[in-house]
Every structure is written in structure tokens, then in C-alpha cells.
Amino acid sequence: MAAEEDAVRQTPQDPGNAKDGVLAAVGPRLRDLRRRHGMTLAELAERTGINESTLSRLEGGTRKPTLELLLPLAEVHAVPLDELVGAPRTGDPRIHLRPVSRDGLTYVPLSRPGGVQAHKLLIPPGQDTEPTLRTHEGFEWLYVLAGRLRLILGERTLVLKPGEAAEFDTHVPHWLGPDDDRTVELLVLFGHQGERAHLRARQGPERGPSTGRA
């Protein structure tokens, strides 16, 4: 009897069932990513070139995810394809860096999706002679890697040099940019609210002005 029980426990999982389980989890993961980024189906359709009906059926699990559909979704959501489909980890701890450009800024993800997000942020010198301050939910922490950062918080203006850090409530109107004609490089940490504010598609007005650097 014990030998029979051991044989049952050691029976390998049906590969077909395992594949079906992976595919069934893609839809809810796609819906969660879209909502975390604050996008509607219409906005996501415009960004990816995939029609709304197909996106809706993908999220609902009635449309089989294919490579042709998943590649543009992975690019828009700035996640590796294997994480989009929930593929098992290979044991390689390295993060595959895929820069994302938003509003003239370059974000380089340094962590996997979920929880507090770490990014390297590059802000080139611009033409913002009259910076427009913005607000959004959450807190933000930053560390200057290179260049000189001009940080405006409400009525205060600070200049941070390499090796200096700052943490602030992003409900306070704020603006970030170079203090001179060189690109400033930062290490930034923010949560889901900051991820939505910085990395989502900017199709409509947010809380506060929609222009400027934040």
C-alpha cells in the first residue's frame, strides 16, 4: 500500500495540464498590469495596435495568447515576456534591463514588477525655463548618481549633487530636472502609485498639470 502511495506521489505532472495552467493565468495578469498602469482597454489598444475586443477576450481567457499578441503588450507594460506569461524562473537572478521612455525621460527598470519599484532615471537638459510642478499619490526616494539635480518642492528649490539623496511626499507639488546643461542620472524608488504616475500612458489629464518633469 505504501509503495502504491509513493508511486502516486511521484507520478509526473501532465505537461499539457501544466501548459494550460500557465496560459489560463495570462489573462488575469494582463488585466492586473493594465489596471496598475491606469490604462483603459481603448488606451491599450491604441498603444499596441490590438483591437479592444481581442484585448478584452485575452484578459477574460477566451482568446488564446500568442507571441504576436504578447510581444507588444510586454513592450507597453515594460515587463519581460517570461514574466508576462508567468514562466518558471530559470535560476538566473539578473534583471534584464529594458529602458522605457516617457515625456523625454528614460527609465531603466532595476527590479521585477511588484512592490516597491527601483529605476535608474536619466533626465536630459530641456527647455523648461518655467518648470510646471505636478502632484500624484505616494512617496518618492531618489539618489543622485551623476550630474546636478534641481528639485523643486512647493516653494523650496534644492540642488543635489552626486551622493546626495532625498525623500518626499508626492502630494507636494514638485519638479525634477538638471541644474545645468548636463544630463542628471538618478536612482529612484517608488510604489504602485508612482509607477502609475511615471510610466503609464499619458492619454488624459492627471491630478495637477500634465506637463513638466516629475
mmCIF file of C-alpha atoms in Angstrom:
data_model
loop_
_atom_site.group_PDB
_atom_site.id
_atom_site.type_symbol
_atom_site.label_atom_id
_atom_site.label_comp_id
_atom_site.label_asym_id
_atom_site.label_seq_id
_atom_site.Cartn_x
_atom_site.Cartn_y
_atom_site.Cartn_z
ATOM 1 C CA MET A 1 0.000 0.000 0.000
ATOM 2 C CA ALA A 2 2.788 2.398 0.942
ATOM 3 C CA ALA A 3 4.592 1.610 -2.297
ATOM 4 C CA GLU A 4 1.432 2.381 -4.283
ATOM 5 C CA GLU A 5 1.049 5.733 -2.461
ATOM 6 C CA ASP A 6 4.693 6.592 -3.213
ATOM 7 C CA ALA A 7 4.109 5.775 -6.887
ATOM 8 C CA VAL A 8 1.114 8.116 -6.977
ATOM 9 C CA ARG A 9 3.056 10.929 -5.359
ATOM 10 C CA GLN A 10 5.927 10.500 -7.821
ATOM 11 C CA THR A 11 3.723 10.463 -10.933
ATOM 12 C CA PRO A 12 4.976 13.383 -13.085
ATOM 13 C CA GLN A 13 2.560 16.189 -13.859
ATOM 14 C CA ASP A 14 0.913 16.055 -17.279
ATOM 15 C CA PRO A 15 2.812 18.656 -19.397
ATOM 16 C CA GLY A 16 -0.418 19.518 -21.183
ATOM 17 C CA ASN A 17 -2.160 20.393 -17.914
ATOM 18 C CA ALA A 18 0.810 22.481 -16.786
ATOM 19 C CA LYS A 19 0.753 24.439 -20.056
ATOM 20 C CA ASP A 20 -2.980 25.022 -19.763
ATOM 21 C CA GLY A 21 -2.479 26.377 -16.249
ATOM 22 C CA VAL A 22 0.196 28.815 -17.417
ATOM 23 C CA LEU A 23 -1.966 30.069 -20.289
ATOM 24 C CA ALA A 24 -5.042 30.422 -18.056
ATOM 25 C CA ALA A 25 -3.103 32.740 -15.739
ATOM 26 C CA VAL A 26 -2.067 35.129 -18.532
ATOM 27 C CA GLY A 27 -5.457 36.885 -18.794
ATOM 28 C CA PRO A 28 -5.716 37.929 -15.115
ATOM 29 C CA ARG A 29 -2.060 39.011 -15.206
ATOM 30 C CA LEU A 30 -2.694 41.203 -18.260
ATOM 31 C CA ARG A 31 -5.733 42.800 -16.615
ATOM 32 C CA ASP A 32 -3.780 43.481 -13.423
ATOM 33 C CA LEU A 33 -0.903 45.114 -15.347
ATOM 34 C CA ARG A 34 -3.275 47.312 -17.358
ATOM 35 C CA ARG A 35 -5.101 48.479 -14.232
ATOM 36 C CA ARG A 36 -1.861 49.084 -12.345
ATOM 37 C CA HIS A 37 -0.730 51.323 -15.209
ATOM 38 C CA GLY A 38 -4.062 53.157 -15.175
ATOM 39 C CA MET A 39 -4.938 52.326 -18.774
ATOM 40 C CA THR A 40 -8.328 51.635 -20.307
ATOM 41 C CA LEU A 41 -8.768 48.969 -22.972
ATOM 42 C CA ALA A 42 -9.121 51.756 -25.541
ATOM 43 C CA GLU A 43 -5.814 53.332 -24.489
ATOM 44 C CA LEU A 44 -4.036 49.980 -24.531
ATOM 45 C CA ALA A 45 -5.490 49.208 -27.967
ATOM 46 C CA GLU A 46 -4.108 52.496 -29.287
ATOM 47 C CA ARG A 47 -0.660 51.790 -27.814
ATOM 48 C CA THR A 48 -0.413 48.191 -29.068
ATOM 49 C CA GLY A 49 -2.420 48.189 -32.293
ATOM 50 C CA ILE A 50 -4.516 45.290 -30.931
ATOM 51 C CA ASN A 51 -8.274 45.923 -31.078
ATOM 52 C CA GLU A 52 -10.284 46.278 -27.867
ATOM 53 C CA SER A 53 -12.333 43.132 -28.464
ATOM 54 C CA THR A 54 -9.195 40.989 -28.712
ATOM 55 C CA LEU A 55 -7.691 42.580 -25.601
ATOM 56 C CA SER A 56 -10.920 42.005 -23.668
ATOM 57 C CA ARG A 57 -11.029 38.337 -24.707
ATOM 58 C CA LEU A 58 -7.345 37.903 -23.808
ATOM 59 C CA GLU A 59 -7.983 39.254 -20.305
ATOM 60 C CA GLY A 60 -11.112 37.143 -19.961
ATOM 61 C CA GLY A 61 -9.337 33.962 -21.027
ATOM 62 C CA THR A 62 -11.476 33.325 -24.121
ATOM 63 C CA ARG A 63 -8.685 34.234 -26.567
ATOM 64 C CA LYS A 64 -5.518 32.148 -26.607
ATOM 65 C CA PRO A 65 -2.422 34.323 -26.037
ATOM 66 C CA THR A 66 0.028 34.146 -28.923
ATOM 67 C CA LEU A 67 3.523 35.536 -29.331
ATOM 68 C CA GLU A 68 2.215 38.065 -31.873
ATOM 69 C CA LEU A 69 -0.186 39.458 -29.250
ATOM 70 C CA LEU A 70 2.065 39.190 -26.206
ATOM 71 C CA LEU A 71 5.147 40.945 -27.634
ATOM 72 C CA PRO A 72 3.539 44.428 -27.995
ATOM 73 C CA LEU A 73 1.834 44.013 -24.604
ATOM 74 C CA ALA A 74 5.144 43.182 -22.930
ATOM 75 C CA GLU A 75 6.726 46.244 -24.567
ATOM 76 C CA VAL A 76 3.949 48.621 -23.458
ATOM 77 C CA HIS A 77 3.916 47.264 -19.904
ATOM 78 C CA ALA A 78 7.751 47.261 -19.797
ATOM 79 C CA VAL A 79 7.976 43.686 -18.485
ATOM 80 C CA PRO A 80 9.952 40.706 -19.830
ATOM 81 C CA LEU A 81 7.880 38.260 -21.860
ATOM 82 C CA ASP A 82 8.600 35.379 -19.474
ATOM 83 C CA GLU A 83 7.166 37.368 -16.580
ATOM 84 C CA LEU A 84 4.123 38.332 -18.616
ATOM 85 C CA VAL A 85 3.259 34.663 -19.081
ATOM 86 C CA GLY A 86 4.455 33.614 -15.638
ATOM 87 C CA ALA A 87 7.139 31.268 -16.926
ATOM 88 C CA PRO A 88 9.160 29.498 -14.210
ATOM 89 C CA ARG A 89 12.345 31.244 -13.122
ATOM 90 C CA THR A 90 15.468 29.782 -14.687
ATOM 91 C CA GLY A 91 17.610 30.431 -11.625
ATOM 92 C CA ASP A 92 19.315 33.416 -13.260
ATOM 93 C CA PRO A 93 18.997 36.296 -10.744
ATOM 94 C CA ARG A 94 19.944 39.005 -13.244
ATOM 95 C CA ILE A 95 17.366 41.633 -14.221
ATOM 96 C CA HIS A 96 17.106 42.186 -17.976
ATOM 97 C CA LEU A 97 17.288 45.942 -18.423
ATOM 98 C CA ARG A 98 14.757 47.366 -20.873
ATOM 99 C CA PRO A 99 14.726 51.187 -20.915
ATOM 100 C CA VAL A 100 11.341 52.899 -21.135
ATOM 101 C CA SER A 101 10.990 56.471 -22.486
ATOM 102 C CA ARG A 102 8.240 58.748 -21.135
ATOM 103 C CA ASP A 103 7.927 62.508 -21.658
ATOM 104 C CA GLY A 104 11.570 62.853 -22.700
ATOM 105 C CA LEU A 105 12.819 60.918 -19.652
ATOM 106 C CA THR A 106 14.419 57.473 -19.714
ATOM 107 C CA TYR A 107 13.544 54.918 -17.021
ATOM 108 C CA VAL A 108 15.663 51.771 -16.702
ATOM 109 C CA PRO A 109 13.851 49.171 -14.517
ATOM 110 C CA LEU A 110 16.196 47.657 -11.937
ATOM 111 C CA SER A 111 13.658 45.371 -10.235
ATOM 112 C CA ARG A 112 10.962 42.898 -11.203
ATOM 113 C CA PRO A 113 7.301 44.013 -11.196
ATOM 114 C CA GLY A 114 5.516 44.110 -7.855
ATOM 115 C CA GLY A 115 6.021 46.065 -4.646
ATOM 116 C CA VAL A 116 8.476 48.951 -4.499
ATOM 117 C CA GLN A 117 10.000 49.635 -7.909
ATOM 118 C CA ALA A 118 13.644 50.613 -8.442
ATOM 119 C CA HIS A 119 14.614 52.516 -11.587
ATOM 120 C CA LYS A 120 17.579 54.367 -12.948
ATOM 121 C CA LEU A 121 16.241 57.667 -14.276
ATOM 122 C CA LEU A 122 18.011 59.824 -16.867
ATOM 123 C CA ILE A 123 16.783 63.401 -17.284
ATOM 124 C CA PRO A 124 18.369 65.337 -20.170
ATOM 125 C CA PRO A 125 18.616 69.119 -20.130
ATOM 126 C CA GLY A 126 15.438 70.652 -21.546
ATOM 127 C CA GLN A 127 13.728 73.912 -22.343
ATOM 128 C CA ASP A 128 11.669 74.205 -19.130
ATOM 129 C CA THR A 129 12.567 77.782 -18.210
ATOM 130 C CA GLU A 130 9.337 77.895 -16.180
ATOM 131 C CA PRO A 131 9.023 74.422 -14.603
ATOM 132 C CA THR A 132 5.483 73.150 -14.126
ATOM 133 C CA LEU A 133 5.026 71.401 -10.789
ATOM 134 C CA ARG A 134 2.968 68.208 -10.530
ATOM 135 C CA THR A 135 1.405 66.064 -7.813
ATOM 136 C CA HIS A 136 0.423 62.405 -7.531
ATOM 137 C CA GLU A 137 -0.205 59.745 -4.898
ATOM 138 C CA GLY A 138 2.616 58.201 -2.870
ATOM 139 C CA PHE A 139 6.155 58.912 -1.715
ATOM 140 C CA GLU A 140 9.374 59.036 -3.694
ATOM 141 C CA TRP A 141 13.010 58.397 -2.781
ATOM 142 C CA LEU A 142 15.899 59.369 -5.034
ATOM 143 C CA TYR A 143 19.688 59.268 -5.055
ATOM 144 C CA VAL A 144 21.837 61.325 -7.427
ATOM 145 C CA LEU A 145 24.317 59.174 -9.361
ATOM 146 C CA ALA A 146 25.718 61.795 -11.757
ATOM 147 C CA GLY A 147 25.094 65.427 -12.665
ATOM 148 C CA ARG A 148 23.393 68.084 -10.570
ATOM 149 C CA LEU A 149 19.699 67.739 -9.773
ATOM 150 C CA ARG A 150 17.401 70.703 -9.323
ATOM 151 C CA LEU A 151 14.497 69.652 -7.100
ATOM 152 C CA ILE A 152 11.542 71.984 -6.553
ATOM 153 C CA LEU A 153 9.207 71.074 -3.676
ATOM 154 C CA GLY A 154 6.379 73.537 -3.262
ATOM 155 C CA GLU A 155 8.077 76.896 -2.714
ATOM 156 C CA ARG A 156 11.511 75.395 -1.958
ATOM 157 C CA THR A 157 14.276 74.833 -4.530
ATOM 158 C CA LEU A 158 17.131 72.447 -3.743
ATOM 159 C CA VAL A 159 20.221 71.445 -5.711
ATOM 160 C CA LEU A 160 21.522 67.932 -5.072
ATOM 161 C CA LYS A 161 24.974 66.709 -6.082
ATOM 162 C CA PRO A 162 26.157 63.123 -6.708
ATOM 163 C CA GLY A 163 25.972 61.104 -3.497
ATOM 164 C CA GLU A 164 23.041 63.077 -2.076
ATOM 165 C CA ALA A 165 19.541 61.659 -1.576
ATOM 166 C CA ALA A 166 16.043 62.998 -0.957
ATOM 167 C CA GLU A 167 12.678 61.569 0.091
ATOM 168 C CA PHE A 168 9.384 63.434 -0.218
ATOM 169 C CA ASP A 169 5.607 63.153 -0.226
ATOM 170 C CA THR A 170 4.486 63.432 -3.851
ATOM 171 C CA HIS A 171 1.240 65.115 -2.809
ATOM 172 C CA VAL A 172 3.521 68.181 -2.530
ATOM 173 C CA PRO A 173 3.823 69.930 -5.944
ATOM 174 C CA HIS A 174 7.258 69.002 -7.299
ATOM 175 C CA TRP A 175 9.563 69.105 -10.321
ATOM 176 C CA LEU A 176 12.868 67.391 -11.138
ATOM 177 C CA GLY A 177 15.442 68.428 -13.724
ATOM 178 C CA PRO A 178 19.121 69.124 -14.374
ATOM 179 C CA ASP A 179 20.591 72.182 -12.718
ATOM 180 C CA ASP A 180 22.906 72.777 -15.689
ATOM 181 C CA ASP A 181 23.382 71.635 -19.293
ATOM 182 C CA ARG A 182 24.289 68.039 -18.383
ATOM 183 C CA THR A 183 22.023 65.005 -18.109
ATOM 184 C CA VAL A 184 21.315 64.067 -14.496
ATOM 185 C CA GLU A 185 21.237 60.383 -13.540
ATOM 186 C CA LEU A 186 19.205 59.208 -10.546
ATOM 187 C CA LEU A 187 18.337 56.045 -8.691
ATOM 188 C CA VAL A 188 14.634 56.316 -7.799
ATOM 189 C CA LEU A 189 12.302 54.158 -5.710
ATOM 190 C CA PHE A 190 8.513 54.392 -5.858
ATOM 191 C CA GLY A 191 5.466 52.184 -5.270
ATOM 192 C CA HIS A 192 2.410 51.376 -7.394
ATOM 193 C CA GLN A 193 1.104 54.961 -7.266
ATOM 194 C CA GLY A 194 4.409 56.350 -8.510
ATOM 195 C CA GLU A 195 4.600 53.685 -11.191
ATOM 196 C CA ARG A 196 1.187 54.763 -12.498
ATOM 197 C CA ALA A 197 2.154 58.436 -12.443
ATOM 198 C CA HIS A 198 5.507 57.976 -14.183
ATOM 199 C CA LEU A 199 5.158 55.006 -16.509
ATOM 200 C CA ARG A 200 1.512 54.823 -17.551
ATOM 201 C CA ALA A 201 0.329 56.095 -20.927
ATOM 202 C CA ARG A 202 -0.387 59.800 -20.687
ATOM 203 C CA GLN A 203 -3.589 59.976 -22.695
ATOM 204 C CA GLY A 204 -5.540 62.352 -20.465
ATOM 205 C CA PRO A 205 -5.162 64.841 -17.612
ATOM 206 C CA GLU A 206 -3.895 63.677 -14.241
ATOM 207 C CA ARG A 207 -4.064 65.298 -10.891
ATOM 208 C CA GLY A 208 -2.186 68.501 -11.427
ATOM 209 C CA PRO A 209 -0.656 69.743 -14.700
ATOM 210 C CA SER A 210 0.266 67.149 -17.290
ATOM 211 C CA THR A 211 3.445 68.846 -18.477
ATOM 212 C CA GLY A 212 6.848 69.311 -16.910
ATOM 213 C CA ARG A 213 9.069 66.747 -15.190
ATOM 214 C CA ALA A 214 8.107 64.851 -12.067
#
